[in-house]
Short mmCIF file of C-alpha atoms in Angstrom, two decimals:
data_model
loop_
_atom_site.label_atom_id
_atom_site.label_comp_id
_atom_site.label_asym_id
_atom_site.label_seq_id
_atom_site.Cartn_x
_atom_site.Cartn_y
_atom_site.Cartn_z
CA MET A 804 116.06 -112.02 134.22
CA ALA A 805 113.18 -113.78 135.96
CA ALA A 806 113.46 -111.40 138.94
CA ALA A 807 113.31 -108.35 136.64
CA THR A 808 110.25 -109.77 134.86
CA GLY A 809 108.55 -110.45 138.19
CA LEU A 810 109.33 -106.92 139.42
CA SER A 811 107.92 -105.40 136.24
CA ALA A 812 104.73 -107.47 136.57
CA SER A 813 104.38 -106.40 140.20
CA ARG A 814 104.69 -102.74 139.24
CA ARG A 815 102.04 -103.13 136.54
CA PHE A 816 99.75 -104.85 139.03
CA LEU A 817 100.23 -102.10 141.63
CA ARG A 818 99.65 -99.35 139.06
CA GLY A 819 96.46 -101.09 137.95
CA ARG A 820 95.25 -101.49 141.51
CA ILE A 821 95.98 -97.84 142.37
CA ARG A 822 94.24 -96.62 139.20
CA THR A 823 91.19 -98.80 139.88
CA GLY A 824 91.08 -97.70 143.51
CA LEU A 825 91.22 -94.01 142.59
CA ILE A 826 88.39 -94.40 140.07
CA ARG A 827 86.30 -96.31 142.60
CA SER A 828 86.93 -93.67 145.28
CA ARG A 829 86.08 -90.82 142.91
CA ASN A 830 82.81 -92.48 141.88
CA SER A 831 81.94 -93.07 145.56
CA LEU A 832 82.54 -89.49 146.74
CA ILE A 833 78.90 -88.33 146.71
CA PRO A 834 77.51 -91.53 148.33
CA ALA A 835 80.27 -91.33 150.95
CA ILE A 836 79.29 -87.76 151.83
CA GLN A 837 75.63 -88.81 152.10
CA MET A 838 76.53 -91.75 154.36
CA THR A 839 78.69 -89.54 156.59
CA VAL A 840 76.04 -86.83 156.97
CA CYS A 841 73.32 -89.42 157.57
CA ALA A 842 75.28 -91.38 160.20
CA VAL A 843 76.37 -88.28 162.12
CA GLY A 844 72.87 -86.79 161.89
CA ALA A 845 71.23 -89.96 163.19
CA TYR A 846 73.70 -90.14 166.08
CA ALA A 847 73.15 -86.46 166.95
CA PHE A 848 69.35 -86.82 166.82
CA ALA A 849 69.35 -89.87 169.10
CA GLU A 850 71.75 -88.23 171.56
CA TYR A 851 70.50 -84.64 171.72
CA VAL A 852 66.81 -85.04 170.88
CA LEU A 853 66.00 -88.44 172.37
CA GLY A 854 68.56 -88.13 175.17
CA HIS A 855 70.25 -91.50 174.55
CA SER A 856 73.79 -91.98 175.77
CA GLY A 857 76.28 -93.04 173.07
CA PRO A 858 73.69 -94.17 170.46
CA LEU A 859 76.14 -96.03 168.24
CA PHE A 860 73.39 -98.15 166.72
CA ALA A 861 71.77 -95.05 165.22
CA ALA A 862 74.93 -94.37 163.24
CA THR A 863 75.69 -97.99 162.33
CA SER A 864 72.14 -98.79 161.21
CA SER A 865 72.08 -95.75 158.91
CA LEU A 866 75.39 -96.82 157.36
CA ILE A 867 74.11 -100.35 156.82
CA ALA A 868 70.81 -99.12 155.36
CA LEU A 869 72.50 -96.76 152.90
CA GLY A 870 75.63 -98.71 152.05
CA PHE A 871 76.93 -99.52 148.56
CA SER A 872 74.84 -102.64 148.12
CA ARG A 873 72.45 -103.03 145.17
CA ASP A 874 69.75 -104.38 147.49
CA PRO A 875 66.72 -102.08 147.80
CA ARG A 876 67.27 -99.60 150.64
CA LEU A 877 63.73 -99.89 151.99
CA ARG A 878 64.29 -103.59 152.57
CA ARG A 879 67.57 -102.87 154.33
CA VAL A 880 65.90 -100.28 156.60
CA VAL A 881 63.20 -102.78 157.56
CA GLU A 882 65.76 -105.57 158.10
CA VAL A 883 67.89 -103.37 160.37
CA GLY A 884 64.94 -102.18 162.49
CA LEU A 885 63.23 -105.57 162.81
CA GLY A 886 66.52 -107.41 163.31
CA CYS A 887 67.49 -105.13 166.19
CA THR A 888 64.06 -105.30 167.85
CA ILE A 889 63.61 -109.06 167.60
CA GLY A 890 67.25 -109.69 168.52
CA ILE A 891 66.94 -107.65 171.69
CA ALA A 892 63.67 -109.38 172.62
CA VAL A 893 65.17 -112.84 172.08
CA GLY A 894 68.37 -111.95 173.94
CA ASP A 895 66.52 -110.45 176.88
CA LEU A 896 64.19 -113.44 177.15
CA LEU A 897 66.99 -116.02 177.00
CA LEU A 898 69.08 -113.94 179.42
CA HIS A 899 66.20 -114.11 181.90
CA TRP A 900 66.03 -117.91 181.59
CA LEU A 901 69.69 -118.86 181.19
CA GLY A 902 71.63 -116.06 182.88
CA SER A 903 74.77 -114.43 181.49
CA GLY A 904 78.06 -116.08 180.54
CA ILE A 905 80.05 -117.49 177.65
CA TRP A 906 78.08 -120.69 177.09
CA GLN A 907 74.82 -118.78 177.44
CA ALA A 908 76.06 -116.34 174.78
CA ALA A 909 76.85 -119.28 172.46
CA VAL A 910 73.35 -120.73 172.94
CA VAL A 911 71.70 -117.34 172.37
CA LEU A 912 73.72 -116.64 169.21
CA LEU A 913 73.03 -120.07 167.70
CA PHE A 914 69.32 -119.84 168.46
CA SER A 915 69.11 -116.26 167.12
CA ILE A 916 70.81 -117.09 163.83
CA LEU A 917 68.56 -120.11 163.25
CA LEU A 918 65.48 -118.05 164.16
CA ALA A 919 66.52 -115.29 161.76
CA ARG A 920 67.00 -117.78 158.91
CA PHE A 921 63.58 -119.23 159.71
CA LEU A 922 61.90 -115.82 159.59
CA ASP A 923 63.65 -114.30 156.56
CA SER A 924 66.43 -115.00 154.04
CA GLY A 925 68.00 -111.52 154.32
CA SER A 926 71.63 -111.52 155.38
CA ILE A 927 71.37 -108.11 157.08
CA PHE A 928 68.34 -109.26 159.07
CA THR A 929 70.25 -112.35 160.26
CA THR A 930 73.33 -110.32 161.20
CA GLN A 931 71.36 -107.70 163.10
CA LEU A 932 69.23 -110.20 165.01
CA GLY A 933 72.22 -112.33 166.00
CA LEU A 934 74.38 -109.34 166.93
CA GLN A 935 71.72 -107.68 169.07
CA SER A 936 70.82 -110.84 170.98
CA LEU A 937 74.52 -111.48 171.62
CA LEU A 938 75.13 -107.93 172.88
CA VAL A 939 72.16 -108.19 175.24
CA VAL A 940 73.77 -111.20 176.90
CA LEU A 941 77.36 -109.91 176.94
CA LEU A 942 76.92 -106.19 177.63
CA PRO A 943 75.05 -104.29 180.32
CA ALA A 944 71.81 -102.68 179.19
CA PRO A 945 72.00 -98.93 178.40
CA ALA A 946 70.47 -96.38 180.74
CA GLY A 947 67.17 -96.27 178.89
CA GLY A 948 66.68 -100.05 178.93
CA PRO A 949 67.57 -102.76 176.38
CA PHE A 950 65.14 -101.51 173.72
CA THR A 951 66.93 -98.16 173.54
CA ARG A 952 69.26 -99.78 171.02
CA SER A 953 66.26 -100.83 168.95
CA LEU A 954 64.95 -97.26 168.88
CA ASP A 955 68.40 -96.03 167.87
CA ALA A 956 68.42 -98.52 165.00
CA VAL A 957 65.01 -97.32 163.83
CA VAL A 958 66.23 -93.68 163.97
CA GLY A 959 69.25 -94.58 161.83
CA GLY A 960 67.10 -96.47 159.36
CA LEU A 961 64.61 -93.62 159.05
CA CYS A 962 67.45 -91.14 158.47
CA ALA A 963 68.75 -93.37 155.69
CA LEU A 964 65.28 -93.56 154.17
CA LEU A 965 64.95 -89.76 154.35
CA VAL A 966 68.27 -89.30 152.55
CA THR A 967 67.12 -91.78 149.88
CA ILE A 968 63.94 -89.79 149.30
CA LEU A 969 65.34 -86.25 149.46
CA ILE A 970 68.80 -86.72 147.88
CA PRO A 971 68.48 -89.71 145.57
CA LYS A 972 70.88 -90.67 142.81
CA ASP A 973 69.48 -91.01 139.31
CA PRO A 974 67.81 -94.47 139.45
CA ARG A 975 68.35 -94.99 135.71
CA ARG A 976 72.15 -94.74 135.76
CA GLU A 977 73.07 -98.21 137.00
CA PRO A 978 70.42 -100.11 134.96
CA ARG A 979 71.61 -98.33 131.81
CA ARG A 980 75.21 -99.29 132.52
CA ASP A 981 74.17 -102.86 133.28
CA VAL A 982 72.14 -103.29 130.09
CA GLN A 983 75.07 -102.04 128.02
CA LYS A 984 77.36 -104.57 129.65
CA LEU A 985 74.83 -107.36 129.16
CA LEU A 986 74.15 -106.63 125.49
CA HIS A 987 77.87 -106.27 124.81
CA GLU A 988 78.36 -109.81 126.11
CA LEU A 989 75.49 -111.13 123.99
CA ALA A 990 76.92 -109.46 120.89
CA GLU A 991 80.34 -110.94 121.62
CA VAL A 992 78.84 -114.42 122.03
CA LEU A 993 77.36 -114.15 118.51
CA ARG A 994 80.61 -112.74 117.09
CA GLU A 995 82.53 -115.67 118.58
CA CYS A 996 80.00 -118.06 117.02
CA ALA A 997 80.50 -116.34 113.64
CA THR A 998 84.27 -116.64 113.90
CA ALA A 999 83.94 -120.29 114.95
CA LEU A 1000 81.85 -120.95 111.84
CA SER A 1001 84.24 -119.14 109.51
CA ASP A 1002 87.27 -120.95 110.98
CA SER A 1003 85.42 -124.26 111.40
CA ASP A 1004 86.55 -124.23 115.03
CA SER A 1005 84.13 -126.05 117.33
CA THR A 1006 86.30 -125.21 120.36
CA GLN A 1007 85.67 -121.50 119.83
CA ALA A 1008 81.93 -122.17 119.54
CA TRP A 1009 82.15 -123.98 122.88
CA HIS A 1010 83.96 -120.95 124.34
CA ALA A 1011 81.04 -118.81 123.12
CA LEU A 1012 78.70 -121.14 124.99
CA ILE A 1013 80.73 -120.75 128.19
CA ARG A 1014 80.73 -116.97 127.75
CA GLY A 1015 76.96 -117.05 127.38
CA ARG A 1016 76.61 -119.07 130.56
CA ASN A 1017 78.75 -116.57 132.44
CA CYS A 1018 76.23 -113.83 131.60
CA GLN A 1019 73.59 -115.14 134.02
CA PRO A 1020 75.11 -113.34 137.06
CA LEU A 1021 74.92 -110.09 135.04
CA VAL A 1022 71.20 -110.69 134.45
CA ASP A 1023 70.60 -111.39 138.14
CA SER A 1024 72.60 -108.30 139.13
CA MET A 1025 70.59 -106.09 136.78
CA ARG A 1026 67.31 -107.43 138.16
CA GLN A 1027 68.51 -106.47 141.63
CA THR A 1028 69.53 -103.03 140.41
CA LEU A 1029 66.14 -102.50 138.77
CA ARG A 1030 64.36 -103.39 142.01
CA ALA A 1031 66.42 -100.85 143.93
CA SER A 1032 65.97 -98.22 141.21
CA GLY A 1033 62.23 -98.81 141.09
CA GLU A 1034 62.11 -98.26 144.83
CA VAL A 1035 63.95 -94.93 144.51
CA ALA A 1036 61.67 -93.83 141.66
CA THR A 1037 58.60 -94.72 143.75
CA LEU A 1038 59.76 -92.93 146.90
CA SER A 1039 61.44 -89.86 145.42
CA PRO A 1040 59.22 -87.14 143.91
CA ALA A 1041 62.17 -85.94 141.81
CA TYR A 1042 62.43 -89.23 139.89
CA ARG A 1043 58.88 -90.55 139.98
CA ARG A 1044 58.40 -89.57 136.35
CA HIS A 1045 61.07 -92.11 135.32
CA LYS A 1046 59.13 -95.11 136.67
CA ASP A 1047 57.73 -95.93 133.21
CA GLU A 1048 61.21 -95.91 131.68
CA LEU A 1049 62.46 -98.31 134.35
CA ASP A 1050 59.45 -100.56 133.73
CA ARG A 1051 60.30 -100.64 130.01
CA LEU A 1052 63.90 -101.50 130.84
CA GLU A 1053 62.68 -104.35 133.03
CA GLN A 1054 60.52 -105.67 130.18
CA SER A 1055 63.47 -105.45 127.79
CA LEU A 1056 65.63 -107.31 130.32
CA ASP A 1057 63.16 -110.22 130.30
CA PHE A 1058 63.56 -110.55 126.53
CA ILE A 1059 67.34 -110.10 126.69
CA ASP A 1060 67.48 -112.87 129.28
CA LEU A 1061 65.53 -115.15 126.93
CA ALA A 1062 67.82 -114.17 124.04
CA LEU A 1063 70.88 -115.08 126.14
CA ARG A 1064 69.37 -118.45 127.01
CA ASN A 1065 68.62 -119.11 123.36
CA SER A 1066 72.16 -118.04 122.40
CA ARG A 1067 73.51 -120.76 124.69
CA VAL A 1068 71.29 -123.38 123.05
CA PHE A 1069 72.35 -122.09 119.62
CA ALA A 1070 76.07 -122.16 120.47
CA ARG A 1071 75.81 -125.71 121.78
CA ARG A 1072 74.08 -126.89 118.58
CA LEU A 1073 76.55 -124.96 116.46
CA THR A 1074 79.42 -126.82 118.13
CA SER A 1075 77.88 -130.10 117.03
CA ALA A 1076 77.18 -128.82 113.50
CA ILE A 1077 80.82 -127.77 113.08
CA ASN A 1078 82.09 -131.10 114.38
CA HIS A 1079 79.89 -132.99 111.91
CA ALA A 1080 80.56 -130.62 108.97
CA ALA A 1081 76.81 -130.16 108.61
CA LEU A 1082 77.05 -126.85 106.74
CA SER A 1083 78.25 -126.22 103.22
CA ASP A 1084 80.68 -123.40 102.46
CA ASP A 1085 77.87 -121.16 101.20
CA ALA A 1086 75.68 -121.91 104.22
CA THR A 1087 78.61 -121.27 106.55
CA GLU A 1088 79.30 -117.90 104.96
CA ASN A 1089 75.62 -116.89 105.04
CA ILE A 1090 75.04 -117.85 108.68
CA ALA A 1091 78.30 -116.21 109.80
CA GLU A 1092 77.17 -113.02 108.03
CA VAL A 1093 73.79 -113.20 109.80
CA LEU A 1094 75.53 -113.57 113.17
CA GLN A 1095 77.83 -110.59 112.55
CA GLU A 1096 74.92 -108.41 111.43
CA THR A 1097 72.86 -109.46 114.45
CA ALA A 1098 75.74 -108.54 116.76
CA ALA A 1099 75.91 -105.09 115.13
CA ALA A 1100 72.14 -104.65 115.58
CA ILE A 1101 72.53 -105.61 119.25
CA ASP A 1102 75.12 -102.85 119.62
CA GLU A 1103 72.52 -100.43 118.23
CA LEU A 1104 69.91 -101.80 120.66
CA SER A 1105 72.39 -101.25 123.50
CA LEU A 1106 72.82 -97.60 122.52
CA GLY A 1107 69.04 -97.17 122.49
CA LEU A 1108 68.34 -98.74 125.87
CA ALA A 1109 71.20 -96.84 127.54
CA GLU A 1110 70.46 -93.45 125.96
CA THR A 1111 69.32 -90.61 128.23
CA HIS A 1112 67.68 -88.39 125.60
CA ASP A 1113 64.22 -89.68 124.65
CA GLY A 1114 64.39 -88.72 120.97
CA VAL A 1115 67.84 -90.24 120.44
CA ARG A 1116 66.78 -93.38 122.30
CA ARG A 1117 63.77 -93.83 120.02
CA ALA A 1118 65.96 -93.34 116.94
CA HIS A 1119 68.45 -96.02 118.05
CA LEU A 1120 65.65 -98.45 118.92
CA ARG A 1121 63.97 -97.83 115.56
CA THR A 1122 67.25 -98.49 113.72
CA ALA A 1123 67.86 -101.67 115.75
CA ARG A 1124 64.30 -102.83 115.03
CA GLN A 1125 64.72 -102.24 111.29
CA ASP A 1126 68.10 -103.99 111.19
CA LEU A 1127 66.85 -106.99 113.13
CA SER A 1128 63.71 -107.21 110.98
CA GLY A 1129 65.85 -107.27 107.84
CA ILE A 1130 67.94 -110.11 109.28
CA ALA A 1131 64.85 -112.01 110.43
CA LEU A 1132 63.44 -112.04 106.88
CA ARG A 1133 66.42 -114.21 105.81
CA LEU A 1134 66.10 -116.81 108.57
CA HIS A 1135 64.96 -119.72 106.44
CA PRO A 1136 67.17 -122.75 105.68
CA LYS A 1137 66.61 -122.43 101.93
CA LEU A 1138 67.40 -118.71 101.87
CA LEU A 1139 70.65 -119.42 103.73
CA GLU A 1140 71.44 -122.37 101.39
CA VAL A 1141 71.33 -124.91 104.22
CA GLN A 1142 70.77 -128.43 102.97
CA ARG A 1143 71.34 -130.98 105.75
CA LEU A 1144 68.95 -131.54 108.64
CA GLU A 1145 71.51 -130.70 111.34
CA GLY A 1146 72.25 -127.43 109.59
CA GLU A 1147 68.54 -126.64 109.42
CA THR A 1148 68.37 -127.14 113.19
CA VAL A 1149 70.98 -124.42 113.65
CA VAL A 1150 68.82 -121.96 111.71
CA MET A 1151 65.65 -123.03 113.53
CA LEU A 1152 67.28 -122.41 116.90
CA PHE A 1153 68.32 -118.91 115.89
CA ARG A 1154 64.77 -117.84 115.02
CA PRO A 1155 63.42 -117.62 118.62
CA LEU A 1156 66.53 -115.63 119.60
CA MET A 1157 65.66 -113.13 116.87
CA VAL A 1158 62.08 -112.87 118.15
CA ASP A 1159 63.41 -112.13 121.66
CA LEU A 1160 65.64 -109.35 120.31
CA LEU A 1161 62.79 -107.79 118.31
CA GLU A 1162 60.61 -107.80 121.42
CA ALA A 1163 63.46 -106.18 123.38
CA THR A 1164 63.26 -103.24 120.93
CA GLY A 1165 59.60 -102.79 121.86
CA MET A 1166 57.97 -104.77 119.05
CA ASP A 1167 54.80 -106.73 119.79
CA SER A 1168 55.35 -110.48 120.15
CA ARG A 1169 52.94 -111.44 117.35
CA GLU A 1170 54.44 -108.85 115.02
CA ALA A 1171 57.94 -110.13 115.85
CA ARG A 1172 56.96 -113.71 114.98
CA ASP A 1173 55.28 -112.59 111.77
CA VAL A 1174 58.53 -111.01 110.53
CA LEU A 1175 60.10 -114.47 110.25
CA PRO A 1176 59.60 -116.20 106.88
CA ALA A 1177 57.04 -119.01 106.93
CA LEU A 1178 58.49 -122.53 107.01
#
């Protein structure tokens, strides 16, 4: 029986892995074609135009510079070119002083890695500098001299940059997907808090806090994506008109980040309030209703920020703004029938979160604060 259960679980796992792999491969088809054309083109240019023999670094540097990373491509191009050039210079200099051999290679590699970390924090820069200095010591120099590899790397990087400019992907696609994922998590944090209140379950409120904490990598990832997308929009004439939209998304992300931080503070205080029975039945029902309605408004905000059509986006944002404003007008302890001080603290901590969400819809900060009832 146990063997049959294990076999069934293994089949489900394999089916899931195959399905995920096929989806990932399908979504990567266009970037893969671009990387292939770019790498082969860079190799051909270095070999047939520049006359270099076996210019592997032209192909490899273009692959590294394009890649599937969210890091900005311009930075990767610069890291590859500079890393190769400095690495070759360091390797050649140390080779002249120390000679060639295994222990010399170890000394050169250690020194190169430490030098790269001193100069820049980029992982690609460190890898390229260390690799090039090591190859200078271990391998014979190519026919054109040691810096031929550096020129090949620059050719590959420039080819990658050209592909980025001429055949870019829509820079808004990934940020839109990221903001939907982020706002979904924020809405779920508030829904878990509402359920915890209704069930008087402090453990579930603590789980909401943990879920909120786990959102920080999503925020960092979206910031990285926005940097890369802003770079594409700046370089590519086809998408330059979308720079303002990306800037607005970045501003909204700042407020969403603040809202997530405030949700964690709120969930932690809510855990204590549930443990100490600080809320009456009426107050519990009212606050849980506010949390559910706020989560629904966040779903509307998510639709607005991720929408491609300008008119539809404005309509969703307007609806989210109206819904959040209506909720904000009720955020007063007396209106929510909160009587004890610890319960009042819960309401007070939710007010700045509401201001952050209103600002994420595009509302002015002073106007957002004025929506809240005076204390």
